[in-house]
mmCIF file of C-alpha atoms in Angstrom:
data_model
loop_
_atom_site.group_PDB
_atom_site.id
_atom_site.type_symbol
_atom_site.label_atom_id
_atom_site.label_comp_id
_atom_site.label_asym_id
_atom_site.label_seq_id
_atom_site.Cartn_x
_atom_site.Cartn_y
_atom_site.Cartn_z
ATOM 1 C CA UNK A 67 6.474 -83.642 39.079
ATOM 2 C CA UNK A 68 6.979 -87.156 37.840
ATOM 3 C CA UNK A 69 4.089 -89.100 36.380
ATOM 4 C CA UNK A 70 4.324 -92.661 35.121
ATOM 5 C CA UNK A 71 1.189 -94.514 34.039
ATOM 6 C CA UNK A 72 0.634 -98.153 33.232
ATOM 7 C CA UNK A 73 -2.455 -100.374 33.322
ATOM 8 C CA UNK A 74 -3.287 -101.981 36.638
ATOM 9 C CA UNK A 75 -4.017 -105.497 35.459
ATOM 10 C CA UNK A 76 -3.913 -107.630 32.331
ATOM 11 C CA UNK A 77 -4.938 -111.216 31.678
ATOM 12 C CA UNK A 78 -3.604 -113.413 28.901
ATOM 13 C CA UNK A 79 -3.505 -117.039 27.872
ATOM 14 C CA UNK A 80 -0.487 -119.309 28.074
ATOM 15 C CA UNK A 81 1.433 -119.198 24.781
ATOM 16 C CA UNK A 82 -0.036 -115.846 23.760
ATOM 17 C CA UNK A 83 1.520 -112.379 23.556
ATOM 18 C CA UNK A 84 0.860 -109.491 25.906
ATOM 19 C CA UNK A 85 1.894 -105.851 25.525
ATOM 20 C CA UNK A 86 2.165 -103.636 28.593
ATOM 21 C CA UNK A 87 2.142 -99.924 27.844
ATOM 22 C CA UNK A 88 3.800 -97.221 29.909
ATOM 23 C CA UNK A 89 3.549 -93.470 29.437
ATOM 24 C CA UNK A 90 5.664 -91.016 31.351
ATOM 25 C CA UNK A 91 6.008 -87.309 32.019
ATOM 26 C CA UNK A 92 9.215 -86.498 33.864
ATOM 27 C CA UNK A 93 11.426 -83.464 34.363
ATOM 28 C CA UNK A 94 14.328 -85.222 32.661
ATOM 29 C CA UNK A 95 15.062 -88.527 30.990
ATOM 30 C CA UNK A 96 18.041 -90.811 31.315
ATOM 31 C CA UNK A 97 16.576 -94.196 30.573
ATOM 32 C CA UNK A 98 13.489 -96.332 31.079
ATOM 33 C CA UNK A 99 13.550 -99.675 32.839
ATOM 34 C CA UNK A 100 11.236 -102.628 33.064
ATOM 35 C CA UNK A 101 11.318 -104.894 36.086
ATOM 36 C CA UNK A 102 9.457 -108.077 36.934
ATOM 37 C CA UNK A 103 8.335 -108.594 40.498
ATOM 38 C CA UNK A 104 6.762 -111.668 42.030
ATOM 39 C CA UNK A 105 4.747 -111.170 45.206
ATOM 40 C CA UNK A 106 6.939 -110.743 48.273
ATOM 41 C CA UNK A 107 10.141 -110.591 46.274
ATOM 42 C CA UNK A 108 12.439 -107.845 45.061
ATOM 43 C CA UNK A 109 12.168 -106.624 41.461
ATOM 44 C CA UNK A 110 14.347 -108.297 38.862
ATOM 45 C CA UNK A 111 15.708 -106.409 35.890
ATOM 46 C CA UNK A 112 14.175 -107.151 32.487
ATOM 47 C CA UNK A 113 15.160 -104.416 30.078
ATOM 48 C CA UNK A 114 16.533 -100.938 29.601
ATOM 49 C CA UNK A 115 15.923 -98.362 26.860
ATOM 50 C CA UNK A 116 17.604 -95.002 26.530
ATOM 51 C CA UNK A 117 17.392 -94.528 22.758
ATOM 52 C CA UNK A 118 14.296 -94.803 20.594
ATOM 53 C CA UNK A 119 13.534 -98.203 19.206
ATOM 54 C CA UNK A 120 13.093 -101.816 20.101
ATOM 55 C CA UNK A 121 15.329 -103.874 22.379
ATOM 56 C CA UNK A 122 14.840 -107.628 22.170
ATOM 57 C CA UNK A 123 15.914 -110.167 24.773
ATOM 58 C CA UNK A 124 14.567 -113.604 24.150
ATOM 59 C CA UNK A 125 10.837 -113.704 24.840
ATOM 60 C CA UNK A 126 10.841 -110.147 26.173
ATOM 61 C CA UNK A 127 11.124 -106.975 24.083
ATOM 62 C CA UNK A 128 10.874 -103.350 25.071
ATOM 63 C CA UNK A 129 10.182 -100.316 22.921
ATOM 64 C CA UNK A 130 10.774 -96.633 23.568
ATOM 65 C CA UNK A 131 9.630 -93.411 21.930
ATOM 66 C CA UNK A 132 11.101 -90.461 23.753
ATOM 67 C CA UNK A 133 9.184 -87.874 21.752
ATOM 68 C CA UNK A 134 5.920 -89.514 22.786
ATOM 69 C CA UNK A 135 6.949 -90.335 26.355
ATOM 70 C CA UNK A 136 5.929 -93.907 25.660
ATOM 71 C CA UNK A 137 7.270 -97.383 26.153
ATOM 72 C CA UNK A 138 5.915 -100.890 26.011
ATOM 73 C CA UNK A 139 7.047 -104.278 27.223
ATOM 74 C CA UNK A 140 6.156 -107.188 24.977
ATOM 75 C CA UNK A 141 5.998 -110.670 26.436
ATOM 76 C CA UNK A 142 5.865 -113.482 23.870
ATOM 77 C CA UNK A 143 5.082 -117.175 24.258
ATOM 78 C CA UNK A 144 3.632 -116.560 27.677
ATOM 79 C CA UNK A 145 4.333 -119.097 30.371
ATOM 80 C CA UNK A 146 2.547 -119.602 33.677
ATOM 81 C CA UNK A 147 5.644 -118.397 35.519
ATOM 82 C CA UNK A 148 5.296 -115.024 33.787
ATOM 83 C CA UNK A 149 2.368 -114.235 36.099
ATOM 84 C CA UNK A 150 3.802 -111.320 38.069
ATOM 85 C CA UNK A 151 3.788 -107.568 38.355
ATOM 86 C CA UNK A 152 5.708 -105.606 35.739
ATOM 87 C CA UNK A 153 7.094 -102.277 36.775
ATOM 88 C CA UNK A 154 7.968 -99.411 34.468
ATOM 89 C CA UNK A 155 10.561 -97.045 35.934
ATOM 90 C CA UNK A 156 12.226 -93.870 34.693
ATOM 91 C CA UNK A 157 15.628 -92.466 35.588
ATOM 92 C CA UNK A 158 15.701 -88.726 35.168
ATOM 93 C CA UNK A 159 19.276 -87.773 36.081
ATOM 94 C CA UNK A 160 22.871 -88.702 35.317
ATOM 95 C CA UNK A 161 25.446 -90.035 37.756
ATOM 96 C CA UNK A 162 25.140 -92.235 40.806
ATOM 97 C CA UNK A 163 22.394 -90.114 42.319
ATOM 98 C CA UNK A 164 20.627 -90.423 39.021
ATOM 99 C CA UNK A 165 20.197 -94.116 39.573
ATOM 100 C CA UNK A 166 17.241 -93.124 41.670
ATOM 101 C CA UNK A 167 14.267 -94.539 39.808
ATOM 102 C CA UNK A 168 10.677 -93.371 39.797
ATOM 103 C CA UNK A 169 8.320 -96.311 39.404
ATOM 104 C CA UNK A 170 4.921 -96.574 37.827
ATOM 105 C CA UNK A 171 2.137 -98.316 39.699
ATOM 106 C CA UNK A 172 2.936 -101.681 38.178
ATOM 107 C CA UNK A 173 0.865 -103.962 35.959
ATOM 108 C CA UNK A 174 -0.248 -107.308 37.349
ATOM 109 C CA UNK A 175 -0.253 -109.895 34.601
ATOM 110 C CA UNK A 176 -2.198 -113.088 35.093
ATOM 111 C CA UNK A 177 -1.426 -115.924 32.708
ATOM 112 C CA UNK A 178 -4.206 -118.476 32.391
ATOM 113 C CA UNK A 179 -3.864 -122.026 31.034
ATOM 114 C CA UNK B 220 26.971 -109.728 38.629
ATOM 115 C CA UNK B 221 26.707 -107.286 41.495
ATOM 116 C CA UNK B 222 24.937 -108.516 44.610
ATOM 117 C CA UNK B 223 23.072 -106.568 47.249
ATOM 118 C CA UNK B 224 22.236 -108.343 50.472
ATOM 119 C CA UNK B 225 19.389 -107.182 52.691
ATOM 120 C CA UNK B 226 18.721 -108.432 56.192
ATOM 121 C CA UNK B 227 16.435 -109.460 57.780
ATOM 122 C CA UNK B 228 14.035 -110.874 55.197
ATOM 123 C CA UNK B 229 11.097 -110.480 57.521
ATOM 124 C CA UNK B 230 10.507 -109.138 60.997
ATOM 125 C CA UNK B 231 7.545 -109.033 63.335
ATOM 126 C CA UNK B 232 7.654 -106.548 66.177
ATOM 127 C CA UNK B 233 5.455 -104.938 68.781
ATOM 128 C CA UNK B 234 4.164 -101.420 68.349
ATOM 129 C CA UNK B 235 6.556 -98.870 69.799
ATOM 130 C CA UNK B 236 9.737 -100.824 69.204
ATOM 131 C CA UNK B 237 12.503 -99.953 66.733
ATOM 132 C CA UNK B 238 13.602 -102.128 63.864
ATOM 133 C CA UNK B 239 16.895 -101.956 61.974
ATOM 134 C CA UNK B 240 17.247 -103.157 58.393
ATOM 135 C CA UNK B 241 20.666 -103.628 56.805
ATOM 136 C CA UNK B 242 21.612 -103.316 53.160
ATOM 137 C CA UNK B 243 25.045 -104.472 52.026
ATOM 138 C CA UNK B 244 26.757 -104.375 48.668
ATOM 139 C CA UNK B 245 28.779 -107.582 48.548
ATOM 140 C CA UNK B 246 31.103 -107.145 45.595
ATOM 141 C CA UNK B 247 31.203 -103.443 44.830
ATOM 142 C CA UNK B 248 31.442 -100.139 46.632
ATOM 143 C CA UNK B 249 28.061 -98.500 46.856
ATOM 144 C CA UNK B 250 28.461 -94.769 47.147
ATOM 145 C CA UNK B 251 24.728 -94.341 46.917
ATOM 146 C CA UNK B 252 21.915 -96.504 48.199
ATOM 147 C CA UNK B 253 18.190 -95.998 47.892
ATOM 148 C CA UNK B 254 15.446 -97.089 50.258
ATOM 149 C CA UNK B 255 12.011 -97.904 48.892
ATOM 150 C CA UNK B 256 8.772 -98.868 50.559
ATOM 151 C CA UNK B 257 6.053 -100.937 48.968
ATOM 152 C CA UNK B 258 2.544 -101.455 50.289
ATOM 153 C CA UNK B 259 0.511 -104.466 49.129
ATOM 154 C CA UNK B 260 -0.474 -104.326 45.474
ATOM 155 C CA UNK B 261 1.245 -100.980 45.055
ATOM 156 C CA UNK B 262 4.482 -99.964 43.405
ATOM 157 C CA UNK B 263 7.759 -98.977 44.970
ATOM 158 C CA UNK B 264 7.867 -95.548 46.540
ATOM 159 C CA UNK B 265 11.254 -93.954 47.113
ATOM 160 C CA UNK B 266 11.770 -92.967 50.736
ATOM 161 C CA UNK B 267 15.301 -91.615 50.765
ATOM 162 C CA UNK B 268 18.670 -91.495 49.055
ATOM 163 C CA UNK B 269 21.576 -92.543 51.240
ATOM 164 C CA UNK B 270 25.062 -91.223 50.440
ATOM 165 C CA UNK B 271 28.170 -92.628 52.089
ATOM 166 C CA UNK B 272 29.523 -90.279 54.711
ATOM 167 C CA UNK B 273 26.773 -87.700 54.489
ATOM 168 C CA UNK B 274 23.197 -87.176 55.528
ATOM 169 C CA UNK B 275 20.439 -88.921 53.660
ATOM 170 C CA UNK B 276 18.101 -87.026 51.381
ATOM 171 C CA UNK B 277 14.474 -87.770 52.162
ATOM 172 C CA UNK B 278 11.563 -87.628 49.764
ATOM 173 C CA UNK B 279 8.672 -85.340 50.507
ATOM 174 C CA UNK B 280 6.372 -86.708 53.158
ATOM 175 C CA UNK B 281 8.908 -89.120 54.679
ATOM 176 C CA UNK B 282 9.729 -88.369 58.314
ATOM 177 C CA UNK B 283 13.492 -88.321 58.734
ATOM 178 C CA UNK B 284 13.264 -88.661 62.521
ATOM 179 C CA UNK B 285 11.171 -91.783 62.180
ATOM 180 C CA UNK B 286 13.144 -93.450 59.415
ATOM 181 C CA UNK B 287 16.781 -93.089 60.399
ATOM 182 C CA UNK B 288 19.307 -93.834 57.684
ATOM 183 C CA UNK B 289 23.000 -94.399 58.244
ATOM 184 C CA UNK B 290 25.523 -95.003 55.457
ATOM 185 C CA UNK B 291 28.779 -95.158 57.370
ATOM 186 C CA UNK B 292 30.732 -97.276 54.907
ATOM 187 C CA UNK B 293 30.847 -97.924 51.194
ATOM 188 C CA UNK B 294 29.223 -101.320 51.613
ATOM 189 C CA UNK B 295 26.589 -100.796 54.279
ATOM 190 C CA UNK B 296 23.504 -98.669 54.743
ATOM 191 C CA UNK B 297 20.972 -99.151 57.509
ATOM 192 C CA UNK B 298 17.373 -98.061 57.853
ATOM 193 C CA UNK B 299 15.950 -97.896 61.364
ATOM 194 C CA UNK B 300 12.204 -97.612 61.775
ATOM 195 C CA UNK B 301 11.845 -95.954 65.159
ATOM 196 C CA UNK B 302 8.795 -96.407 67.382
ATOM 197 C CA UNK B 303 7.148 -98.578 64.772
ATOM 198 C CA UNK B 304 3.377 -98.576 64.451
ATOM 199 C CA UNK B 305 1.041 -100.886 62.503
ATOM 200 C CA UNK B 306 0.820 -98.379 59.654
ATOM 201 C CA UNK B 307 4.561 -98.824 59.138
ATOM 202 C CA UNK B 308 3.963 -102.442 58.176
ATOM 203 C CA UNK B 309 5.256 -102.712 54.639
ATOM 204 C CA UNK B 310 7.836 -104.257 52.329
ATOM 205 C CA UNK B 311 11.075 -102.289 52.468
ATOM 206 C CA UNK B 312 13.620 -102.681 49.659
ATOM 207 C CA UNK B 313 17.053 -101.184 49.248
ATOM 208 C CA UNK B 314 19.002 -100.693 46.073
ATOM 209 C CA UNK B 315 22.598 -99.749 45.482
ATOM 210 C CA UNK B 316 24.779 -98.190 42.860
ATOM 211 C CA UNK B 317 28.362 -97.013 42.549
ATOM 212 C CA UNK B 318 29.873 -93.853 41.154
ATOM 213 C CA UNK B 319 31.349 -95.886 38.369
ATOM 214 C CA UNK B 320 28.107 -97.526 37.404
ATOM 215 C CA UNK B 321 27.992 -97.555 33.656
ATOM 216 C CA UNK B 322 25.634 -100.442 33.330
ATOM 217 C CA UNK B 323 21.986 -99.779 33.241
ATOM 218 C CA UNK B 324 20.876 -101.885 36.140
ATOM 219 C CA UNK B 325 20.022 -100.834 39.641
ATOM 220 C CA UNK B 326 20.778 -103.677 42.018
ATOM 221 C CA UNK B 327 18.062 -104.475 44.522
ATOM 222 C CA UNK B 328 18.239 -106.225 47.847
ATOM 223 C CA UNK B 329 15.847 -109.082 48.528
ATOM 224 C CA UNK B 330 13.527 -106.912 50.610
ATOM 225 C CA UNK B 331 12.334 -106.908 54.216
ATOM 226 C CA UNK B 332 8.728 -107.585 55.137
ATOM 227 C CA UNK B 333 7.952 -105.661 58.328
ATOM 228 C CA UNK B 334 4.846 -106.493 60.322
ATOM 229 C CA UNK B 335 4.079 -104.324 63.343
ATOM 230 C CA UNK B 336 1.548 -105.765 65.777
#
């Protein structure tokens, strides 16, 4: 089966850095995604990794190690608006049907002043 | 970028009634759509995969006779919650992709909050 683990909650201070870890065990692997979701809203895409290494997009970076089944999302220069849930998701197939994602439980990040 | 429209955004209904939720891809042809359900403070759980012109594929534990999915065109999939009960109250989200999707994103609708009284 598919198993994706991430911490339930994290708290950080405005302006600081927070790292959200995600470990996965899936039958196949065709990319790992990070989404941000505010309460009552749909997820919004943050990052995508399919090869090992670090992908940087502004204040957000994501890292992947396929051999370890591990990824992290790094949020820098935290802002109050970054308080949200962050979802790690794995795609395990190719093709249109492979765009089915399996999500982790999500990590609620609370940014304090 | 690609846009997926979901309607309605929220619905309140009486127990025993049926509710239909629509998911439309506005600027691309969605050969495949996915329906997710999300309970409060939990993550998204895939309910079913909807393929245009064929029967939906349901995940284990999801009742296909209760959650009817129709994907009659390349731009529209519908989810009907039949004989809704309070335990069906949840946030339902659709997502869409095309056969030619080479980008890495899955496009999500805005979600439907269903409350069954």
